[in-house]
GROMACS .gro file of C-alpha atoms in nm:
model
  421
    1MET     CA    1   0.000   0.000   0.000
    2LYS     CA    2   0.121   0.342  -0.089
    3PRO     CA    3   0.193   0.553   0.215
    4SER     CA    4  -0.018   0.860   0.280
    5SER     CA    5   0.134   1.193   0.192
    6ARG     CA    6  -0.022   1.376   0.493
    7PRO     CA    7   0.209   1.444   0.784
    8LEU     CA    8   0.165   1.249   1.095
    9THR     CA    9  -0.001   1.459   1.370
   10ALA     CA   10  -0.044   1.410   1.739
   11THR     CA   11  -0.414   1.374   1.700
   12SER     CA   12  -0.372   1.092   1.466
   13GLU     CA   13  -0.140   0.904   1.702
   14THR     CA   14  -0.283   0.998   2.042
   15PRO     CA   15  -0.628   0.898   2.161
   16ARG     CA   16  -0.870   1.189   2.162
   17HIS     CA   17  -0.974   1.158   2.520
   18ASN     CA   18  -0.615   1.169   2.640
   19VAL     CA   19  -0.540   1.485   2.448
   20SER     CA   20  -0.844   1.662   2.571
   21SER     CA   21  -0.770   1.562   2.929
   22HIS     CA   22  -0.414   1.690   2.906
   23VAL     CA   23  -0.531   2.013   2.752
   24HIS     CA   24  -0.793   2.048   3.023
   25GLU     CA   25  -0.538   1.986   3.297
   26ALA     CA   26  -0.293   2.233   3.146
   27SER     CA   27  -0.568   2.484   3.099
   28SER     CA   28  -0.689   2.437   3.455
   29GLY     CA   29  -0.339   2.458   3.596
   30SER     CA   30  -0.259   2.770   3.401
   31SER     CA   31  -0.579   2.934   3.510
   32SER     CA   32  -0.524   2.856   3.876
   33TRP     CA   33  -0.162   2.984   3.866
   34ARG     CA   34  -0.266   3.314   3.714
   35SER     CA   35  -0.536   3.353   3.971
   36ALA     CA   36  -0.296   3.296   4.267
   37ASP     CA   37  -0.030   3.528   4.130
   38SER     CA   38  -0.260   3.815   4.055
   39ARG     CA   39  -0.445   3.812   4.392
   40PRO     CA   40  -0.353   4.129   4.601
   41VAL     CA   41  -0.179   4.072   4.941
   42ALA     CA   42  -0.341   4.237   5.242
   43ARG     CA   43  -0.088   4.422   5.464
   44LYS     CA   44  -0.131   4.571   5.814
   45ARG     CA   45  -0.110   4.945   5.827
   46LYS     CA   46   0.171   5.072   6.054
   47TRP     CA   47   0.055   5.349   6.281
   48GLU     CA   48   0.328   5.599   6.363
   49ARG     CA   49   0.336   5.750   6.709
   50ARG     CA   50   0.298   6.121   6.708
   51GLY     CA   51   0.614   6.287   6.841
   52HIS     CA   52   0.607   6.506   7.149
   53THR     CA   53   0.839   6.662   7.399
   54LYS     CA   54   0.855   6.533   7.754
   55SER     CA   55   0.716   6.731   8.039
   56ARG     CA   56   0.994   6.760   8.296
   57ARG     CA   57   0.833   7.020   8.518
   58GLY     CA   58   0.480   6.882   8.523
   59CYS     CA   59   0.246   6.867   8.819
   60LEU     CA   60   0.241   6.573   9.057
   61ASP     CA   61  -0.097   6.436   8.938
   62CYS     CA   62   0.007   6.432   8.572
   63LYS     CA   63   0.327   6.253   8.665
   64ARG     CA   64   0.128   5.998   8.863
   65ARG     CA   65  -0.114   5.944   8.575
   66ARG     CA   66   0.175   5.939   8.324
   67ILE     CA   67   0.031   6.198   8.095
   68LYS     CA   68   0.190   6.508   7.956
   69CYS     CA   69   0.126   6.814   8.166
   70GLN     CA   70   0.070   7.155   8.006
   71GLU     CA   71   0.272   7.302   8.296
   72THR     CA   72   0.039   7.598   8.323
   73ARG     CA   73   0.035   7.775   8.656
   74PRO     CA   74  -0.126   7.775   8.903
   75GLU     CA   75  -0.332   7.484   8.759
   76CYS     CA   76  -0.268   7.272   8.453
   77GLY     CA   77  -0.546   7.200   8.202
   78HIS     CA   78  -0.587   6.833   8.298
   79CYS     CA   79  -0.635   6.900   8.667
   80LEU     CA   80  -0.865   7.191   8.596
   81LYS     CA   81  -1.078   6.975   8.365
   82ILE     CA   82  -1.137   6.693   8.613
   83GLY     CA   83  -1.137   6.907   8.924
   84LEU     CA   84  -0.813   6.793   9.088
   85ASP     CA   85  -0.602   6.997   9.326
   86CYS     CA   86  -0.305   7.076   9.101
   87GLN     CA   87   0.028   7.075   9.284
   88TYR     CA   88   0.378   7.118   9.146
   89PRO     CA   89   0.706   6.989   9.294
   90SER     CA   90   0.908   7.233   9.502
   91GLU     CA   91   1.188   7.419   9.327
   92ALA     CA   92   1.450   7.225   9.524
   93GLN     CA   93   1.338   6.904   9.352
   94LEU     CA   94   1.379   7.061   9.012
   95MET     CA   95   1.742   7.154   9.058
   96ARG     CA   96   2.001   6.947   8.879
   97GLN     CA   97   2.243   6.739   9.075
   98PRO     CA   98   2.573   6.920   9.132
   99GLN     CA   99   2.856   6.819   8.907
  100HIS     CA  100   3.142   6.668   9.108
  101ARG     CA  101   3.462   6.851   9.035
  102VAL     CA  102   3.759   6.627   8.973
  103PRO     CA  103   4.069   6.782   9.129
  104VAL     CA  104   4.338   6.838   8.872
  105PHE     CA  105   4.695   6.959   8.887
  106SER     CA  106   4.760   7.313   8.778
  107PHE     CA  107   5.089   7.397   8.610
  108GLU     CA  108   5.207   7.540   8.941
  109ASP     CA  109   5.114   7.218   9.122
  110MET     CA  110   5.312   7.017   8.870
  111ARG     CA  111   5.607   7.246   8.922
  112PHE     CA  112   5.590   7.189   9.298
  113PHE     CA  113   5.548   6.813   9.259
  114HIS     CA  114   5.843   6.789   9.022
  115TYR     CA  115   6.059   6.992   9.258
  116PHE     CA  116   5.968   6.762   9.546
  117LEU     CA  117   6.064   6.453   9.345
  118THR     CA  118   6.400   6.591   9.237
  119LYS     CA  119   6.520   6.825   9.513
  120GLY     CA  120   6.260   6.909   9.775
  121TYR     CA  121   6.196   6.583   9.962
  122PRO     CA  122   6.311   6.553  10.328
  123HIS     CA  123   6.654   6.408  10.400
  124HIS     CA  124   6.514   6.223  10.702
  125PRO     CA  125   6.496   5.936  10.771
  126LEU     CA  126   6.853   5.902  10.650
  127LYS     CA  127   6.928   5.714  10.329
  128GLN     CA  128   6.562   5.682  10.226
  129GLN     CA  129   6.575   5.861   9.891
  130ASP     CA  130   6.403   5.581   9.698
  131ILE     CA  131   6.113   5.582   9.942
  132TRP     CA  132   6.066   5.957   9.909
  133THR     CA  133   6.096   5.969   9.531
  134HIS     CA  134   5.906   5.651   9.439
  135GLU     CA  135   5.693   5.494   9.711
  136ILE     CA  136   5.552   5.808   9.875
  137PRO     CA  137   5.459   5.995   9.552
  138SER     CA  138   5.285   5.683   9.418
  139ILE     CA  139   5.035   5.683   9.707
  140ALA     CA  140   4.995   6.060   9.747
  141HIS     CA  141   4.697   6.079   9.509
  142ASN     CA  142   4.502   5.851   9.745
  143HIS     CA  143   4.552   6.072  10.051
  144GLU     CA  144   4.463   6.439  10.042
  145PHE     CA  145   4.668   6.527  10.350
  146LEU     CA  146   4.984   6.378  10.199
  147MET     CA  147   4.947   6.549   9.862
  148HIS     CA  148   4.890   6.889  10.022
  149ALA     CA  149   5.190   6.837  10.251
  150ILE     CA  150   5.414   6.747   9.955
  151LEU     CA  151   5.308   7.050   9.753
  152GLY     CA  152   5.334   7.277  10.057
  153LEU     CA  153   5.689   7.167  10.140
  154ALA     CA  154   5.803   7.214   9.781
  155ALA     CA  155   5.639   7.556   9.760
  156SER     CA  156   5.812   7.663  10.083
  157GLU     CA  157   6.150   7.551   9.951
  158LEU     CA  158   6.097   7.740   9.626
  159SER     CA  159   5.971   8.049   9.810
  160HIS     CA  160   6.323   8.109   9.941
  161GLY     CA  161   6.399   8.242   9.595
  162ASP     CA  162   6.051   8.360   9.503
  163ALA     CA  163   5.854   8.527   9.781
  164SER     CA  164   5.536   8.521   9.573
  165LEU     CA  165   5.502   8.148   9.648
  166VAL     CA  166   5.466   8.196  10.024
  167THR     CA  167   5.088   8.226   9.999
  168ALA     CA  168   5.060   7.898   9.808
  169ALA     CA  169   5.292   7.725  10.055
  170ILE     CA  170   5.085   7.833  10.356
  171SER     CA  171   4.759   7.746  10.179
  172TYR     CA  172   4.873   7.389  10.114
  173ARG     CA  173   5.002   7.359  10.469
  174VAL     CA  174   4.671   7.469  10.619
  175ARG     CA  175   4.483   7.215  10.406
  176ALA     CA  176   4.727   6.938  10.494
  177VAL     CA  177   4.705   7.008  10.867
  178SER     CA  178   4.326   7.024  10.856
  179ALA     CA  179   4.299   6.698  10.662
  180ILE     CA  180   4.544   6.504  10.879
  181LYS     CA  181   4.376   6.620  11.200
  182LYS     CA  182   4.042   6.500  11.067
  183ARG     CA  183   4.187   6.162  10.968
  184LEU     CA  184   4.362   6.112  11.302
  185VAL     CA  185   4.031   6.169  11.481
  186GLU     CA  186   3.860   5.914  11.254
  187ALA     CA  187   4.146   5.665  11.299
  188SER     CA  188   4.034   5.595  11.655
  189THR     CA  189   3.714   5.433  11.526
  190THR     CA  190   3.816   5.303  11.183
  191GLU     CA  191   4.077   5.061  11.056
  192THR     CA  192   4.402   5.209  10.925
  193THR     CA  193   4.559   5.034  10.628
  194TYR     CA  194   4.930   4.983  10.568
  195GLU     CA  195   4.930   5.246  10.294
  196GLU     CA  196   4.739   5.504  10.493
  197ALA     CA  197   4.954   5.460  10.804
  198ASN     CA  198   5.268   5.525  10.603
  199ALA     CA  199   5.101   5.820  10.433
  200LEU     CA  200   5.036   5.968  10.778
  201VAL     CA  201   5.402   5.926  10.877
  202ALA     CA  202   5.523   6.081  10.551
  203THR     CA  203   5.284   6.373  10.597
  204CYS     CA  204   5.420   6.442  10.946
  205PHE     CA  205   5.773   6.440  10.805
  206ALA     CA  206   5.683   6.684  10.528
  207LEU     CA  207   5.505   6.919  10.768
  208THR     CA  208   5.800   6.897  11.009
  209PHE     CA  209   6.048   7.006  10.745
  210GLN     CA  210   5.820   7.283  10.622
  211SER     CA  211   5.807   7.420  10.978
  212VAL     CA  212   6.172   7.523  10.940
  213SER     CA  213   6.059   7.781  10.683
  214LEU     CA  214   5.822   7.947  10.932
  215ASP     CA  215   5.942   8.212  11.177
  216ASP     CA  216   5.708   8.081  11.445
  217GLY     CA  217   5.737   7.718  11.338
  218LEU     CA  218   5.924   7.570  11.637
  219ALA     CA  219   5.614   7.455  11.827
  220GLU     CA  220   5.470   7.290  11.515
  221TYR     CA  221   5.810   7.139  11.435
  222MET     CA  222   5.818   6.967  11.772
  223THR     CA  223   5.452   6.868  11.748
  224PHE     CA  224   5.489   6.695  11.412
  225ILE     CA  225   5.808   6.515  11.514
  226ARG     CA  226   5.614   6.386  11.811
  227GLY     CA  227   5.337   6.291  11.567
  228ILE     CA  228   5.583   6.079  11.369
  229PHE     CA  229   5.673   5.892  11.685
  230ILE     CA  230   5.311   5.841  11.796
  231VAL     CA  231   5.182   5.724  11.456
  232GLY     CA  232   5.486   5.502  11.411
  233MET     CA  233   5.438   5.336  11.749
  234GLN     CA  234   5.070   5.277  11.676
  235MET     CA  235   5.171   5.110  11.350
  236LEU     CA  236   5.408   4.876  11.531
  237LEU     CA  237   5.143   4.788  11.789
  238LYS     CA  238   4.905   4.695  11.505
  239GLY     CA  239   5.172   4.487  11.335
  240ILE     CA  240   5.220   4.735  11.049
  241SER     CA  241   5.581   4.780  10.940
  242PRO     CA  242   5.680   5.139  10.857
  243ILE     CA  243   5.776   5.194  10.496
  244PHE     CA  244   6.083   5.381  10.621
  245GLY     CA  245   6.311   5.095  10.715
  246CYS     CA  246   6.522   5.272  10.978
  247LEU     CA  247   6.255   5.476  11.152
  248PHE     CA  248   6.276   5.312  11.495
  249ASP     CA  249   6.559   5.063  11.471
  250GLY     CA  250   6.836   5.293  11.597
  251LYS     CA  251   7.037   5.274  11.277
  252GLN     CA  252   7.053   5.651  11.225
  253ASN     CA  253   7.370   5.683  11.433
  254GLU     CA  254   7.513   5.375  11.266
  255ALA     CA  255   7.457   5.534  10.926
  256MET     CA  256   7.624   5.858  11.040
  257ALA     CA  257   7.932   5.693  11.190
  258PRO     CA  258   8.147   5.694  10.871
  259VAL     CA  259   8.110   6.071  10.821
  260MET     CA  260   8.143   6.157  11.191
  261GLN     CA  261   8.450   5.963  11.301
  262HIS     CA  262   8.710   6.222  11.206
  263LEU     CA  263   8.499   6.535  11.234
  264PRO     CA  264   8.690   6.820  11.406
  265LEU     CA  265   8.566   6.973  11.730
  266ILE     CA  266   8.367   7.294  11.744
  267GLN     CA  267   8.574   7.600  11.838
  268LYS     CA  268   8.634   7.598  12.212
  269PRO     CA  269   8.535   7.963  12.277
  270TRP     CA  270   8.194   7.891  12.127
  271VAL     CA  271   8.154   7.582  12.343
  272ASP     CA  272   8.267   7.769  12.656
  273ALA     CA  273   8.013   8.043  12.593
  274SER     CA  274   7.732   7.790  12.546
  275VAL     CA  275   7.813   7.599  12.866
  276VAL     CA  276   7.830   7.918  13.073
  277ALA     CA  277   7.503   8.050  12.929
  278ILE     CA  278   7.311   7.725  12.980
  279SER     CA  279   7.448   7.685  13.334
  280GLY     CA  280   7.312   8.030  13.413
  281LEU     CA  281   6.956   7.904  13.363
  282ARG     CA  282   6.972   7.663  13.656
  283PRO     CA  283   6.833   7.907  13.918
  284LEU     CA  284   6.523   7.964  13.704
  285CYS     CA  285   6.425   7.596  13.686
  286ALA     CA  286   6.116   7.543  13.899
  287THR     CA  287   5.971   7.209  13.784
  288ALA     CA  288   6.096   6.862  13.702
  289LEU     CA  289   6.036   6.937  13.335
  290ASP     CA  290   6.255   7.248  13.359
  291LEU     CA  291   6.537   7.051  13.521
  292ASP     CA  292   6.516   6.771  13.265
  293TYR     CA  293   6.538   7.016  12.978
  294TYR     CA  294   6.825   7.198  13.147
  295HIS     CA  295   7.027   6.877  13.188
  296GLN     CA  296   6.958   6.773  12.829
  297LEU     CA  297   7.101   7.101  12.697
  298LEU     CA  298   7.400   7.103  12.929
  299ASN     CA  299   7.483   6.745  12.830
  300ILE     CA  300   7.487   6.833  12.459
  301ALA     CA  301   7.711   7.135  12.514
  302SER     CA  302   7.951   6.941  12.737
  303LYS     CA  303   7.993   6.665  12.477
  304LEU     CA  304   8.126   6.924  12.232
  305TYR     CA  305   8.450   6.940  12.429
  306THR     CA  306   8.542   6.581  12.354
  307SER     CA  307   8.355   6.445  12.052
  308SER     CA  308   8.141   6.600  11.780
  309PHE     CA  309   7.979   6.262  11.718
  310ASP     CA  310   7.890   6.221  12.086
  311ALA     CA  311   7.731   6.566  12.083
  312TYR     CA  312   7.534   6.467  11.773
  313LYS     CA  313   7.407   6.152  11.947
  314ALA     CA  314   7.317   6.362  12.252
  315ILE     CA  315   7.091   6.574  12.031
  316GLY     CA  316   6.915   6.256  11.923
  317ARG     CA  317   6.857   6.158  12.285
  318GLU     CA  318   6.717   6.504  12.358
  319TYR     CA  319   6.467   6.459  12.074
  320GLY     CA  320   6.373   6.119  12.211
  321TRP     CA  321   6.319   6.270  12.556
  322TRP     CA  322   6.054   6.520  12.456
  323MET     CA  323   5.893   6.288  12.201
  324MET     CA  324   5.809   6.047  12.483
  325LEU     CA  325   5.683   6.305  12.730
  326PRO     CA  326   5.325   6.271  12.855
  327HIS     CA  327   5.082   6.493  12.671
  328ALA     CA  328   5.045   6.746  12.953
  329SER     CA  329   5.423   6.779  12.993
  330PHE     CA  330   5.472   6.821  12.620
  331GLN     CA  331   5.212   7.097  12.609
  332GLU     CA  332   5.402   7.271  12.886
  333LEU     CA  333   5.724   7.234  12.686
  334ILE     CA  334   5.580   7.425  12.389
  335ASN     CA  335   5.420   7.692  12.606
  336PHE     CA  336   5.639   7.990  12.522
  337ASP     CA  337   5.454   8.209  12.770
  338ARG     CA  338   5.663   8.055  13.048
  339PRO     CA  339   5.987   8.257  13.064
  340ILE     CA  340   6.211   7.962  13.155
  341ILE     CA  341   6.075   7.748  12.870
  342LEU     CA  342   6.128   8.033  12.626
  343LEU     CA  343   6.487   8.078  12.746
  344MET     CA  344   6.554   7.705  12.720
  345HIS     CA  345   6.439   7.711  12.360
  346THR     CA  346   6.653   8.011  12.266
  347HIS     CA  347   6.958   7.832  12.407
  348TRP     CA  348   6.868   7.509  12.230
  349ILE     CA  349   6.835   7.680  11.891
  350ALA     CA  350   7.155   7.879  11.950
  351LEU     CA  351   7.334   7.555  12.038
  352LYS     CA  352   7.218   7.400  11.711
  353GLN     CA  353   7.356   7.700  11.519
  354ILE     CA  354   7.710   7.656  11.648
  355MET     CA  355   7.678   7.282  11.575
  356ALA     CA  356   7.598   7.340  11.205
  357PRO     CA  357   7.926   7.178  11.087
  358ILE     CA  358   7.815   6.862  11.270
  359THR     CA  359   7.446   6.840  11.188
  360GLU     CA  360   7.498   6.926  10.821
  361ARG     CA  361   7.697   6.607  10.778
  362GLU     CA  362   7.359   6.436  10.745
  363HIS     CA  363   7.346   6.574  10.392
  364ASP     CA  364   7.662   6.377  10.307
  365LEU     CA  365   7.440   6.068  10.300
  366ASP     CA  366   7.200   6.234  10.058
  367GLN     CA  367   7.219   6.108   9.700
  368ARG     CA  368   7.052   6.404   9.532
  369GLN     CA  369   7.265   6.648   9.339
  370PRO     CA  370   7.350   6.958   9.546
  371GLU     CA  371   7.218   7.285   9.409
  372SER     CA  372   7.462   7.554   9.315
  373GLN     CA  373   7.443   7.837   9.566
  374GLN     CA  374   7.343   8.121   9.337
  375GLY     CA  375   7.156   8.320   9.600
  376ALA     CA  376   7.171   8.368   9.974
  377ILE     CA  377   7.181   8.061  10.197
  378ASP     CA  378   6.850   7.998  10.365
  379PRO     CA  379   6.867   8.085  10.736
  380GLY     CA  380   6.679   7.769  10.833
  381SER     CA  381   6.610   7.727  11.203
  382SER     CA  382   6.786   8.056  11.284
  383ARG     CA  383   6.448   8.210  11.196
  384TRP     CA  384   6.319   8.059  11.516
  385LEU     CA  385   6.605   8.212  11.713
  386LYS     CA  386   6.523   8.561  11.593
  387TYR     CA  387   6.152   8.507  11.662
  388LEU     CA  388   6.208   8.369  12.012
  389ASN     CA  389   6.474   8.624  12.111
  390ALA     CA  390   6.227   8.900  12.032
  391ARG     CA  391   5.979   8.747  12.278
  392VAL     CA  392   6.212   8.734  12.577
  393ARG     CA  393   6.096   8.969  12.849
  394GLU     CA  394   6.315   9.265  12.928
  395ASP     CA  395   6.378   9.149  13.285
  396HIS     CA  396   6.512   8.817  13.149
  397CYS     CA  397   6.742   8.959  12.882
  398THR     CA  398   7.039   8.907  13.115
  399TYR     CA  399   6.987   8.530  13.082
  400ASN     CA  400   6.958   8.553  12.705
  401LYS     CA  401   7.279   8.734  12.613
  402TRP     CA  402   7.445   8.435  12.448
  403PRO     CA  403   7.151   8.344  12.216
  404GLN     CA  404   7.127   8.713  12.129
  405TRP     CA  405   7.498   8.717  12.041
  406VAL     CA  406   7.454   8.411  11.818
  407GLU     CA  407   7.170   8.586  11.635
  408GLU     CA  408   7.384   8.895  11.579
  409GLN     CA  409   7.665   8.688  11.427
  410LEU     CA  410   7.423   8.517  11.191
  411ASP     CA  411   7.276   8.852  11.088
  412LEU     CA  412   7.622   8.961  10.982
  413ASP     CA  413   7.708   8.632  10.811
  414VAL     CA  414   7.478   8.331  10.797
  415THR     CA  415   7.784   8.108  10.744
  416HIS     CA  416   7.965   8.239  11.055
  417PHE     CA  417   7.933   7.911  11.246
  418GLY     CA  418   7.993   7.690  10.944
  419LYS     CA  419   7.650   7.667  10.785
  420SER     CA  420   7.691   7.586  10.417
  421ARG     CA  421   7.339   7.507  10.293
   0.00000   0.00000   0.00000
């Protein structure tokens, strides 16, 4: 049979019902797809909150109800509308909290602090430079009394060449004294840490040395030295070791021995004059305290005949004597209104002036570089001598001739008795 010339079609090969079913399925599927794709999606409308400013000075009822107050006076609109008694906070409640001021160093403070670290720290206790230049400054920021004492001492030292710094020096001293007194009162009821105890000792040292720059500083000088002893003993009783290693171990004289062994004697006429003058005070001694002080001074002067080192050690014993006095006796010792006490002090300071070549040997143990003497040498404790001599009563001037003579020599030449710094 001859093949047909018509092309073969799907309809001719595929059953009719199958084709129609496939077409129907495709048609149905296409229709359903278009319907799903074209259907709009319902979205929730986002409501934006209307902006407003907060009411910071609103009335009490509006604050309680957490609604914004119109802040109208004397009654706000909300309270007026619902008949409430409208009340506003007092003005004190509306004030902002005070901003705490952080203490910062001024350029002048930094100058004082730098001077202390390099040149102005105390030379006592002996051979403790590392403690003064490292340990003490590192804790000063934690203790107000110590920082003020450091800055005050440095300012006093610098004021010898710049009188404009005297005010700053006194200001720091007053703040240091006030702060340490307050802390010592609190210490009786609160625990004292190792750091704070050593800060108290260092503060007493700094205030002691600054006292030398004050004309009327002798009483405070003695008081703060006594404070060093009292605070130090309290530390030992509590099992706290002082940061200054040789504070109470008696090694000061041992450290001084190498520079004292071959020290020449003080000029004999000066020693003779001191012994005669001190001996002349004996008839004025009326109490046991007077006699003790008299014997202490006479012992120091007598040692000058034989050994400068022995005289130096006698000064140390004299310090130890009045540091350990009962409180009432010590107060009597710094009462310059008693003529005999005043005379004892003038003779003590005069004695220290003629012993300058001995006592200045302490600086030989100091590791800091000595300053070149460009200006006048600071008079040091001779300030006290001038101040005390001026207070001696006219009817007692006969007993004070030798201290007065010492003052006159120093007025002519501050180096007359061998002072070199």
